[in-house]
Amino acid sequence: MASPIRFKLEYRTVSVHFLDLNIFKVDEEGTTRFGTSLYTKPTDCNSLLDARSFHPLHQKKGILTSQLTRVIRNNSELPMLQQQLEEMDAKLVERGYTKEMVKKARDDLMDPTKLGMRQRTTKSDPEQINMVTTYTPDSRHLTEAVRRHWPVSVFDIDLSFTEPKVISCDWHSSINKAAHRTHLYDSNDVILRRGQPFIATLNFNKALQPGQNIVFTCETGPSPAEETKTKAIFPLFRAQDKSSWSAVLTSSASNSLTVNITSPPNAVIGRYIFKIAVSANDSDKKSTQHLGGMYLLFNPWCQEDDVFMAEEDKKQEYILSEFGIQYIGSDQEMSVINWDFNQFDIQMLEICFAILDRSLNYQKDPVLDVSQRHDPVYVCRVLTATVNGRDENGVLVENWSGNYKDGVSPATWNGSVNILKQWYFTGFKPVKYGQCWVFGGVLCTVLRCLGIPTRVITNFNSAQDRNGNLFLDSYYDSHGNSTDTEKDLIWNFHVWNEAWLVRKDLGPKYNGWQAMDGTPLETSDGVYRCGPAPVVAIKEGDVDINYDVRFMFASVNADIANWIVYSDGSKKRISNDTKYIGKLISTKAVLKFEREDVTDSYKYPEGSDNERHVFEKAVNKLYERPMADLEKNLLNFPRRISEKSPQGTILSGDFTITNVPTVGQDVSLILRLKNLIKNQIKITVNLNSSSILYTGRRWRALWADAKIISLGPEEEKHISIPVTYAQYGKYLSEENMIRVTALCEVEGSEERILLERDITLAKPPISIKLPDEAVLKTTFDAEVTIVNTLSETLNECYLVVEGNGLIERVFTKELPPLKPGDKYELHIAVTPFKKGLRTLLVAFTCDKIQNVKGSHRVMVI
């Protein structure tokens, strides 16, 4: 019978773990010593005592003390100690312990400087010198000699054991964070911006002597080296040098030095480890010590940085603002959604650099990849690929199918943090699911967190030009039904990002806003990503420069050809529209919850001479490209003409809406038709309606109808076209969008006009009542009211409440069924824990309608 006992043998040359201790080698300046850290099994599932349990309070406090003590006692190296303390903090918070409780327990266990440097004290006679040696009958003579000459030997710099040692380093966290505008990060880490000096005070065990020199080393990445700019070695000088790392002495005391350290404005961003070495001029002997770690970010406040932005109000909006709005819907029924960027949340920096480390570039050559992180253009291009999960287990999986059973509906998300933390804490498993506004929100969070000014852009009637010819073909059957066979897409809206960058690779003409898209629509150099493309290049038709200007130009400028496909396979082009694509390009206004129209940044006015000139310029540049298929397409390319309104030479028409459309109510459409000639005409009107996705794709057919209408000479008629709730209620997508199409054929002529109207149905409102002002850590009442405006009972009802700085974690409340006209009122006790303008977000979901959202802002003082 085989033995049930199995043994596992591991052989390691660098580290070994025993119980909860990890022992490893540390190589320093040619010598090797042992270091230790806390070892946690891979199977650890964080089963610490939950703070919300009914155990006595002293037991919960004991958990805090014991777990943090384990981390402190088991760590010999300061950088690892700081990292593992942060990890333990997160574990404790996850188990319900408040950040304040964890911080207090942690501070109580650290030494008085609370900087992560621990001093071990022993109870001993101050006159006693502890010495271990081999015993001989003459040992007492050695002891007497050492005691007698000790006052002289402690000042002998030739004795290695007498070199000054750093016993603590004060990073002046509050001063530096305020100066570097990093005070909003919810982190105990030292977080700085490049190109700007910061203060540090070094406390030694004894005073430095004349002839002793201080040399600093800072390094980042897997294989730091001076050649790749990922390592810098610099002495303590009396002059500041902006072109490289430098340190300047600002003041000194008996056993301490205060220095200003400055990084160059083009330094690689990342997590740095700082070391210090003290040596004599005439000696190679030196002892290197770790001072700790810090994060270095881009600096839009530094003129020499490639992300420098001059206007302070714009930096407040595009770097420091934690909350925003996005525009969705259609150009005719625009609506607003809230988005919580929360870029300063705990562990966000760690997660953002983890995203960079998951890129294909890093996997291929990590040393080269990290060395290029000094360039914000490079960082942006990498991140547009890694926020989607197509190529490298990125953050989000896209889904436009309407089926989200194995994940989360994109409309459910209210912010970036839950997405990013789910990806990080599930072992970098892409999160299901996202659509364009979710990708835009997440990418904005990551870029702002790293220090790059970023905003979210919405383009209404956005083109996805898969052919690369700046021309989109839309096909309809003879009854006016849109077919799904076309290669190109026309989205009701599409969301992307802009980042403010210097383009040294292109020249100063292209500095400024750069468009980029993390939604995986098309590949760029073999990877699903897009941009950064200079917005000025898009406007000027410079489609031949980096990156992906052609694709972005088509998104706002492509022409549309509408075709009828008959049953025998023949096709007839019935209209050409040059003005439909690229309307109302929108973003949030600076420091206002209002819409700013940026269409003029992307294109000249439709129909103007400049607009036609730019389009022809773009076509000519594309034609010069060595692509056979593209050349064939462009040989038959129609000349760009002025917009054709929805009319022919005989007939004109359009749709209007007589009521504000709301889910649960009937929609009243009016079809207006006008005879443009002085003879009577007869028209066959093929009508159909379908629910659609915001991508423009048909979701479900609702109804179809045909009418014969006679019009007298120059007569105009208005025909009522109702769309009832009974017709659409069961077939809406989550976007609540309906498309009504009318294909009008004039009998006895070749005249055909196509009329379309997209309708975005409003969702029932959620009422939220908050005070205008609240006091930090003072509880107030939030009143949430939902009313059933539908004509049927709502079942499986849930309210979800969240708010950065207001509520620690998402709050979910199951509601009873709501009959028609029923009202449900919920009171929530809210205790704000962050100052500033905060937003409470509420979402309502039931079996009939999903993700009804409301919000209310409150100023916390």
PDB file of C-alpha atoms in Angstrom, residues 311-530:
ATOM      1  CA  GLU A 311      -3.316  76.961 -17.040  1.00  0.00           C
ATOM      2  CA  GLU A 312      -3.873  76.138 -13.359  1.00  0.00           C
ATOM      3  CA  ASP A 313      -7.631  75.633 -13.706  1.00  0.00           C
ATOM      4  CA  LYS A 314      -7.051  73.043 -16.435  1.00  0.00           C
ATOM      5  CA  LYS A 315      -4.560  71.158 -14.253  1.00  0.00           C
ATOM      6  CA  GLN A 316      -7.137  71.138 -11.478  1.00  0.00           C
ATOM      7  CA  GLU A 317      -9.619  69.577 -13.894  1.00  0.00           C
ATOM      8  CA  TYR A 318      -7.457  67.239 -15.975  1.00  0.00           C
ATOM      9  CA  ILE A 319      -5.097  65.999 -13.222  1.00  0.00           C
ATOM     10  CA  LEU A 320      -6.650  66.517  -9.796  1.00  0.00           C
ATOM     11  CA  SER A 321     -10.374  66.142 -10.452  1.00  0.00           C
ATOM     12  CA  GLU A 322     -11.556  62.746  -9.185  1.00  0.00           C
ATOM     13  CA  PHE A 323     -15.062  62.866 -10.606  1.00  0.00           C
ATOM     14  CA  GLY A 324     -16.455  63.626 -14.038  1.00  0.00           C
ATOM     15  CA  ILE A 325     -19.286  63.222 -16.506  1.00  0.00           C
ATOM     16  CA  GLN A 326     -19.528  61.596 -19.918  1.00  0.00           C
ATOM     17  CA  TYR A 327     -21.960  62.237 -22.748  1.00  0.00           C
ATOM     18  CA  ILE A 328     -23.896  59.393 -24.352  1.00  0.00           C
ATOM     19  CA  GLY A 329     -27.102  58.863 -26.356  1.00  0.00           C
ATOM     20  CA  SER A 330     -27.411  60.470 -29.768  1.00  0.00           C
ATOM     21  CA  ASP A 331     -26.925  63.855 -31.362  1.00  0.00           C
ATOM     22  CA  GLN A 332     -30.696  64.376 -31.047  1.00  0.00           C
ATOM     23  CA  GLU A 333     -31.194  63.036 -27.507  1.00  0.00           C
ATOM     24  CA  MET A 334     -27.947  63.549 -25.604  1.00  0.00           C
ATOM     25  CA  SER A 335     -27.725  62.363 -22.002  1.00  0.00           C
ATOM     26  CA  VAL A 336     -25.125  62.467 -19.231  1.00  0.00           C
ATOM     27  CA  ILE A 337     -23.624  59.732 -17.071  1.00  0.00           C
ATOM     28  CA  ASN A 338     -21.437  60.202 -13.999  1.00  0.00           C
ATOM     29  CA  TRP A 339     -18.026  58.600 -13.734  1.00  0.00           C
ATOM     30  CA  ASP A 340     -15.884  58.282 -10.617  1.00  0.00           C
ATOM     31  CA  PHE A 341     -12.224  58.344 -11.719  1.00  0.00           C
ATOM     32  CA  ASN A 342     -10.919  58.131  -8.117  1.00  0.00           C
ATOM     33  CA  GLN A 343      -7.308  58.117  -9.334  1.00  0.00           C
ATOM     34  CA  PHE A 344      -5.941  58.751  -5.846  1.00  0.00           C
ATOM     35  CA  ASP A 345      -7.550  55.710  -4.208  1.00  0.00           C
ATOM     36  CA  ILE A 346      -5.420  53.352  -2.140  1.00  0.00           C
ATOM     37  CA  GLN A 347      -3.149  51.104  -4.266  1.00  0.00           C
ATOM     38  CA  MET A 348      -4.007  52.916  -7.512  1.00  0.00           C
ATOM     39  CA  LEU A 349      -0.362  53.724  -8.253  1.00  0.00           C
ATOM     40  CA  GLU A 350       0.655  50.139  -7.636  1.00  0.00           C
ATOM     41  CA  ILE A 351      -2.096  48.964  -9.991  1.00  0.00           C
ATOM     42  CA  CYS A 352      -1.241  51.502 -12.704  1.00  0.00           C
ATOM     43  CA  PHE A 353       2.388  50.393 -12.825  1.00  0.00           C
ATOM     44  CA  ALA A 354       1.234  46.762 -12.804  1.00  0.00           C
ATOM     45  CA  ILE A 355      -0.769  47.549 -15.961  1.00  0.00           C
ATOM     46  CA  LEU A 356       2.386  48.858 -17.621  1.00  0.00           C
ATOM     47  CA  ASP A 357       4.260  45.739 -16.501  1.00  0.00           C
ATOM     48  CA  ARG A 358       1.673  43.498 -18.202  1.00  0.00           C
ATOM     49  CA  SER A 359       2.257  45.027 -21.631  1.00  0.00           C
ATOM     50  CA  LEU A 360       3.630  43.060 -24.563  1.00  0.00           C
ATOM     51  CA  ASN A 361       6.602  45.422 -24.656  1.00  0.00           C
ATOM     52  CA  TYR A 362       7.492  44.640 -21.042  1.00  0.00           C
ATOM     53  CA  GLN A 363       7.087  40.897 -21.575  1.00  0.00           C
ATOM     54  CA  LYS A 364       9.338  41.075 -24.633  1.00  0.00           C
ATOM     55  CA  ASP A 365      12.077  43.291 -23.173  1.00  0.00           C
ATOM     56  CA  PRO A 366      11.414  44.647 -19.668  1.00  0.00           C
ATOM     57  CA  VAL A 367      14.661  46.624 -19.495  1.00  0.00           C
ATOM     58  CA  LEU A 368      13.956  48.477 -22.744  1.00  0.00           C
ATOM     59  CA  ASP A 369      10.311  49.006 -21.860  1.00  0.00           C
ATOM     60  CA  VAL A 370      11.019  50.594 -18.463  1.00  0.00           C
ATOM     61  CA  SER A 371      13.753  52.796 -19.938  1.00  0.00           C
ATOM     62  CA  GLN A 372      11.212  54.302 -22.371  1.00  0.00           C
ATOM     63  CA  ARG A 373       8.795  55.304 -19.622  1.00  0.00           C
ATOM     64  CA  HIS A 374      10.346  58.767 -19.558  1.00  0.00           C
ATOM     65  CA  ASP A 375       8.292  59.494 -22.697  1.00  0.00           C
ATOM     66  CA  PRO A 376       4.564  60.161 -22.109  1.00  0.00           C
ATOM     67  CA  VAL A 377       3.815  59.421 -25.776  1.00  0.00           C
ATOM     68  CA  TYR A 378       5.252  55.930 -25.311  1.00  0.00           C
ATOM     69  CA  VAL A 379       3.391  55.416 -22.019  1.00  0.00           C
ATOM     70  CA  CYS A 380       0.083  56.490 -23.577  1.00  0.00           C
ATOM     71  CA  ARG A 381       0.532  54.163 -26.534  1.00  0.00           C
ATOM     72  CA  VAL A 382       1.293  51.229 -24.249  1.00  0.00           C
ATOM     73  CA  LEU A 383      -1.717  51.954 -22.033  1.00  0.00           C
ATOM     74  CA  THR A 384      -4.195  52.164 -24.929  1.00  0.00           C
ATOM     75  CA  ALA A 385      -3.284  48.527 -25.542  1.00  0.00           C
ATOM     76  CA  THR A 386      -3.187  47.273 -21.957  1.00  0.00           C
ATOM     77  CA  VAL A 387      -6.536  48.685 -20.809  1.00  0.00           C
ATOM     78  CA  ASN A 388      -8.197  46.173 -23.144  1.00  0.00           C
ATOM     79  CA  GLY A 389      -7.782  42.421 -22.872  1.00  0.00           C
ATOM     80  CA  ARG A 390      -7.283  41.564 -26.537  1.00  0.00           C
ATOM     81  CA  ASP A 391      -3.529  41.018 -26.666  1.00  0.00           C
ATOM     82  CA  GLU A 392      -2.003  40.871 -23.180  1.00  0.00           C
ATOM     83  CA  ASN A 393      -4.507  40.032 -20.442  1.00  0.00           C
ATOM     84  CA  GLY A 394      -5.307  43.698 -20.132  1.00  0.00           C
ATOM     85  CA  VAL A 395      -7.867  45.211 -17.814  1.00  0.00           C
ATOM     86  CA  LEU A 396     -11.188  44.968 -19.692  1.00  0.00           C
ATOM     87  CA  VAL A 397     -12.957  42.656 -22.115  1.00  0.00           C
ATOM     88  CA  GLU A 398     -15.178  44.347 -24.675  1.00  0.00           C
ATOM     89  CA  ASN A 399     -18.733  43.138 -25.356  1.00  0.00           C
ATOM     90  CA  TRP A 400     -21.395  44.663 -27.597  1.00  0.00           C
ATOM     91  CA  SER A 401     -23.582  41.566 -27.889  1.00  0.00           C
ATOM     92  CA  GLY A 402     -26.085  42.530 -25.198  1.00  0.00           C
ATOM     93  CA  ASN A 403     -25.425  39.202 -23.440  1.00  0.00           C
ATOM     94  CA  TYR A 404     -23.418  39.682 -20.236  1.00  0.00           C
ATOM     95  CA  LYS A 405     -24.408  36.594 -18.247  1.00  0.00           C
ATOM     96  CA  ASP A 406     -20.826  35.540 -17.490  1.00  0.00           C
ATOM     97  CA  GLY A 407     -19.777  39.026 -16.378  1.00  0.00           C
ATOM     98  CA  VAL A 408     -21.087  42.484 -15.583  1.00  0.00           C
ATOM     99  CA  SER A 409     -23.101  44.665 -17.926  1.00  0.00           C
ATOM    100  CA  PRO A 410     -20.988  47.677 -18.989  1.00  0.00           C
ATOM    101  CA  ALA A 411     -23.841  49.982 -17.952  1.00  0.00           C
ATOM    102  CA  THR A 412     -23.490  48.770 -14.345  1.00  0.00           C
ATOM    103  CA  TRP A 413     -20.115  50.420 -13.755  1.00  0.00           C
ATOM    104  CA  ASN A 414     -20.054  53.872 -12.152  1.00  0.00           C
ATOM    105  CA  GLY A 415     -16.300  54.281 -11.901  1.00  0.00           C
ATOM    106  CA  SER A 416     -12.858  52.853 -12.543  1.00  0.00           C
ATOM    107  CA  VAL A 417     -11.628  51.655  -9.153  1.00  0.00           C
ATOM    108  CA  ASN A 418     -13.772  48.517  -8.812  1.00  0.00           C
ATOM    109  CA  ILE A 419     -12.695  47.446 -12.299  1.00  0.00           C
ATOM    110  CA  LEU A 420      -8.993  48.055 -11.697  1.00  0.00           C
ATOM    111  CA  LYS A 421      -8.965  46.360  -8.288  1.00  0.00           C
ATOM    112  CA  GLN A 422     -10.889  43.352  -9.585  1.00  0.00           C
ATOM    113  CA  TRP A 423      -8.312  42.940 -12.358  1.00  0.00           C
ATOM    114  CA  TYR A 424      -5.392  43.326  -9.932  1.00  0.00           C
ATOM    115  CA  PHE A 425      -6.630  41.146  -7.091  1.00  0.00           C
ATOM    116  CA  THR A 426      -7.775  38.287  -9.340  1.00  0.00           C
ATOM    117  CA  GLY A 427      -4.281  37.774 -10.693  1.00  0.00           C
ATOM    118  CA  PHE A 428      -4.566  40.107 -13.703  1.00  0.00           C
ATOM    119  CA  LYS A 429      -7.637  38.388 -15.109  1.00  0.00           C
ATOM    120  CA  PRO A 430      -9.428  40.679 -17.610  1.00  0.00           C
ATOM    121  CA  VAL A 431     -12.699  42.032 -16.242  1.00  0.00           C
ATOM    122  CA  LYS A 432     -15.958  41.320 -18.082  1.00  0.00           C
ATOM    123  CA  TYR A 433     -17.333  43.616 -19.543  1.00  0.00           C
ATOM    124  CA  GLY A 434     -16.689  47.091 -20.914  1.00  0.00           C
ATOM    125  CA  GLN A 435     -17.815  49.352 -23.732  1.00  0.00           C
ATOM    126  CA  CYS A 436     -16.315  52.585 -25.020  1.00  0.00           C
ATOM    127  CA  TRP A 437     -17.294  54.868 -22.121  1.00  0.00           C
ATOM    128  CA  VAL A 438     -15.950  52.307 -19.627  1.00  0.00           C
ATOM    129  CA  PHE A 439     -12.631  52.039 -21.482  1.00  0.00           C
ATOM    130  CA  GLY A 440     -12.506  55.841 -21.640  1.00  0.00           C
ATOM    131  CA  GLY A 441     -13.156  56.195 -17.913  1.00  0.00           C
ATOM    132  CA  VAL A 442     -10.557  53.595 -16.923  1.00  0.00           C
ATOM    133  CA  LEU A 443      -7.857  55.010 -19.218  1.00  0.00           C
ATOM    134  CA  CYS A 444      -8.533  58.512 -17.874  1.00  0.00           C
ATOM    135  CA  THR A 445      -8.064  57.236 -14.304  1.00  0.00           C
ATOM    136  CA  VAL A 446      -4.748  55.561 -15.103  1.00  0.00           C
ATOM    137  CA  LEU A 447      -3.297  58.514 -17.028  1.00  0.00           C
ATOM    138  CA  ARG A 448      -4.321  61.092 -14.415  1.00  0.00           C
ATOM    139  CA  CYS A 449      -2.910  58.858 -11.689  1.00  0.00           C
ATOM    140  CA  LEU A 450       0.463  58.829 -13.487  1.00  0.00           C
ATOM    141  CA  GLY A 451       0.401  62.615 -13.914  1.00  0.00           C
ATOM    142  CA  ILE A 452      -0.715  63.039 -17.544  1.00  0.00           C
ATOM    143  CA  PRO A 453      -3.463  65.652 -18.131  1.00  0.00           C
ATOM    144  CA  THR A 454      -6.375  63.692 -19.582  1.00  0.00           C
ATOM    145  CA  ARG A 455     -10.023  64.196 -20.493  1.00  0.00           C
ATOM    146  CA  VAL A 456     -12.836  62.056 -21.917  1.00  0.00           C
ATOM    147  CA  ILE A 457     -14.269  62.879 -25.367  1.00  0.00           C
ATOM    148  CA  THR A 458     -17.590  61.825 -26.928  1.00  0.00           C
ATOM    149  CA  ASN A 459     -18.098  61.896 -30.701  1.00  0.00           C
ATOM    150  CA  PHE A 460     -21.709  61.604 -31.870  1.00  0.00           C
ATOM    151  CA  ASN A 461     -22.341  59.744 -35.135  1.00  0.00           C
ATOM    152  CA  SER A 462     -18.870  58.223 -34.997  1.00  0.00           C
ATOM    153  CA  ALA A 463     -17.507  56.228 -37.918  1.00  0.00           C
ATOM    154  CA  GLN A 464     -15.516  53.013 -37.730  1.00  0.00           C
ATOM    155  CA  ASP A 465     -13.905  52.921 -41.161  1.00  0.00           C
ATOM    156  CA  ARG A 466     -12.666  49.370 -41.574  1.00  0.00           C
ATOM    157  CA  ASN A 467     -11.903  49.750 -45.282  1.00  0.00           C
ATOM    158  CA  GLY A 468      -9.522  52.644 -44.734  1.00  0.00           C
ATOM    159  CA  ASN A 469     -11.029  54.691 -47.568  1.00  0.00           C
ATOM    160  CA  LEU A 470     -12.869  57.413 -45.610  1.00  0.00           C
ATOM    161  CA  PHE A 471     -16.149  56.265 -47.121  1.00  0.00           C
ATOM    162  CA  LEU A 472     -18.870  54.282 -45.338  1.00  0.00           C
ATOM    163  CA  ASP A 473     -21.517  52.175 -47.065  1.00  0.00           C
ATOM    164  CA  SER A 474     -24.886  51.585 -45.373  1.00  0.00           C
ATOM    165  CA  TYR A 475     -27.185  48.975 -46.908  1.00  0.00           C
ATOM    166  CA  TYR A 476     -30.973  48.602 -46.686  1.00  0.00           C
ATOM    167  CA  ASP A 477     -33.345  46.118 -48.229  1.00  0.00           C
ATOM    168  CA  SER A 478     -36.272  47.219 -50.387  1.00  0.00           C
ATOM    169  CA  HIS A 479     -38.478  47.525 -47.272  1.00  0.00           C
ATOM    170  CA  GLY A 480     -36.092  49.907 -45.496  1.00  0.00           C
ATOM    171  CA  ASN A 481     -34.603  47.335 -43.120  1.00  0.00           C
ATOM    172  CA  SER A 482     -30.951  47.917 -42.323  1.00  0.00           C
ATOM    173  CA  THR A 483     -28.816  44.877 -43.071  1.00  0.00           C
ATOM    174  CA  ASP A 484     -25.968  43.730 -40.818  1.00  0.00           C
ATOM    175  CA  THR A 485     -23.619  42.755 -43.627  1.00  0.00           C
ATOM    176  CA  GLU A 486     -21.762  46.063 -43.922  1.00  0.00           C
ATOM    177  CA  LYS A 487     -18.111  46.113 -42.909  1.00  0.00           C
ATOM    178  CA  ASP A 488     -18.157  49.648 -41.583  1.00  0.00           C
ATOM    179  CA  LEU A 489     -20.013  50.838 -38.495  1.00  0.00           C
ATOM    180  CA  ILE A 490     -21.680  54.117 -37.606  1.00  0.00           C
ATOM    181  CA  TRP A 491     -21.912  54.431 -33.845  1.00  0.00           C
ATOM    182  CA  ASN A 492     -24.577  56.654 -32.297  1.00  0.00           C
ATOM    183  CA  PHE A 493     -21.727  57.818 -30.094  1.00  0.00           C
ATOM    184  CA  HIS A 494     -18.202  56.731 -29.337  1.00  0.00           C
ATOM    185  CA  VAL A 495     -15.980  57.700 -26.419  1.00  0.00           C
ATOM    186  CA  TRP A 496     -12.207  58.114 -26.464  1.00  0.00           C
ATOM    187  CA  ASN A 497      -9.602  60.133 -24.530  1.00  0.00           C
ATOM    188  CA  GLU A 498      -7.326  63.090 -25.067  1.00  0.00           C
ATOM    189  CA  ALA A 499      -3.996  63.597 -23.297  1.00  0.00           C
ATOM    190  CA  TRP A 500      -1.958  66.810 -23.267  1.00  0.00           C
ATOM    191  CA  LEU A 501       1.555  66.038 -24.573  1.00  0.00           C
ATOM    192  CA  VAL A 502       4.580  67.474 -26.340  1.00  0.00           C
ATOM    193  CA  ARG A 503       5.268  65.579 -29.595  1.00  0.00           C
ATOM    194  CA  LYS A 504       9.053  65.713 -29.931  1.00  0.00           C
ATOM    195  CA  ASP A 505       8.785  62.925 -32.492  1.00  0.00           C
ATOM    196  CA  LEU A 506       6.661  65.119 -34.792  1.00  0.00           C
ATOM    197  CA  GLY A 507       7.568  68.712 -34.013  1.00  0.00           C
ATOM    198  CA  PRO A 508       5.956  71.580 -32.088  1.00  0.00           C
ATOM    199  CA  LYS A 509       3.118  71.982 -34.606  1.00  0.00           C
ATOM    200  CA  TYR A 510       1.573  68.810 -33.212  1.00  0.00           C
ATOM    201  CA  ASN A 511       1.930  69.570 -29.498  1.00  0.00           C
ATOM    202  CA  GLY A 512      -1.187  69.732 -27.360  1.00  0.00           C
ATOM    203  CA  TRP A 513      -4.189  67.417 -27.159  1.00  0.00           C
ATOM    204  CA  GLN A 514      -3.621  63.904 -28.474  1.00  0.00           C
ATOM    205  CA  ALA A 515      -6.580  61.613 -29.214  1.00  0.00           C
ATOM    206  CA  MET A 516      -6.291  57.979 -28.120  1.00  0.00           C
ATOM    207  CA  ASP A 517      -8.692  55.086 -27.795  1.00  0.00           C
ATOM    208  CA  GLY A 518      -8.399  52.076 -25.489  1.00  0.00           C
ATOM    209  CA  THR A 519     -11.517  50.408 -26.940  1.00  0.00           C
ATOM    210  CA  PRO A 520     -10.284  47.514 -29.113  1.00  0.00           C
ATOM    211  CA  LEU A 521     -11.769  48.404 -32.509  1.00  0.00           C
ATOM    212  CA  GLU A 522      -8.857  47.995 -34.926  1.00  0.00           C
ATOM    213  CA  THR A 523      -5.225  46.952 -34.729  1.00  0.00           C
ATOM    214  CA  SER A 524      -2.336  49.386 -34.964  1.00  0.00           C
ATOM    215  CA  ASP A 525       1.036  47.822 -35.788  1.00  0.00           C
ATOM    216  CA  GLY A 526      -0.519  44.434 -35.054  1.00  0.00           C
ATOM    217  CA  VAL A 527      -1.903  45.332 -31.599  1.00  0.00           C
ATOM    218  CA  TYR A 528      -5.389  46.495 -30.596  1.00  0.00           C
ATOM    219  CA  ARG A 529      -4.715  50.118 -29.690  1.00  0.00           C
ATOM    220  CA  CYS A 530      -5.184  53.584 -31.134  1.00  0.00           C
TER     221      CYS A 530
END
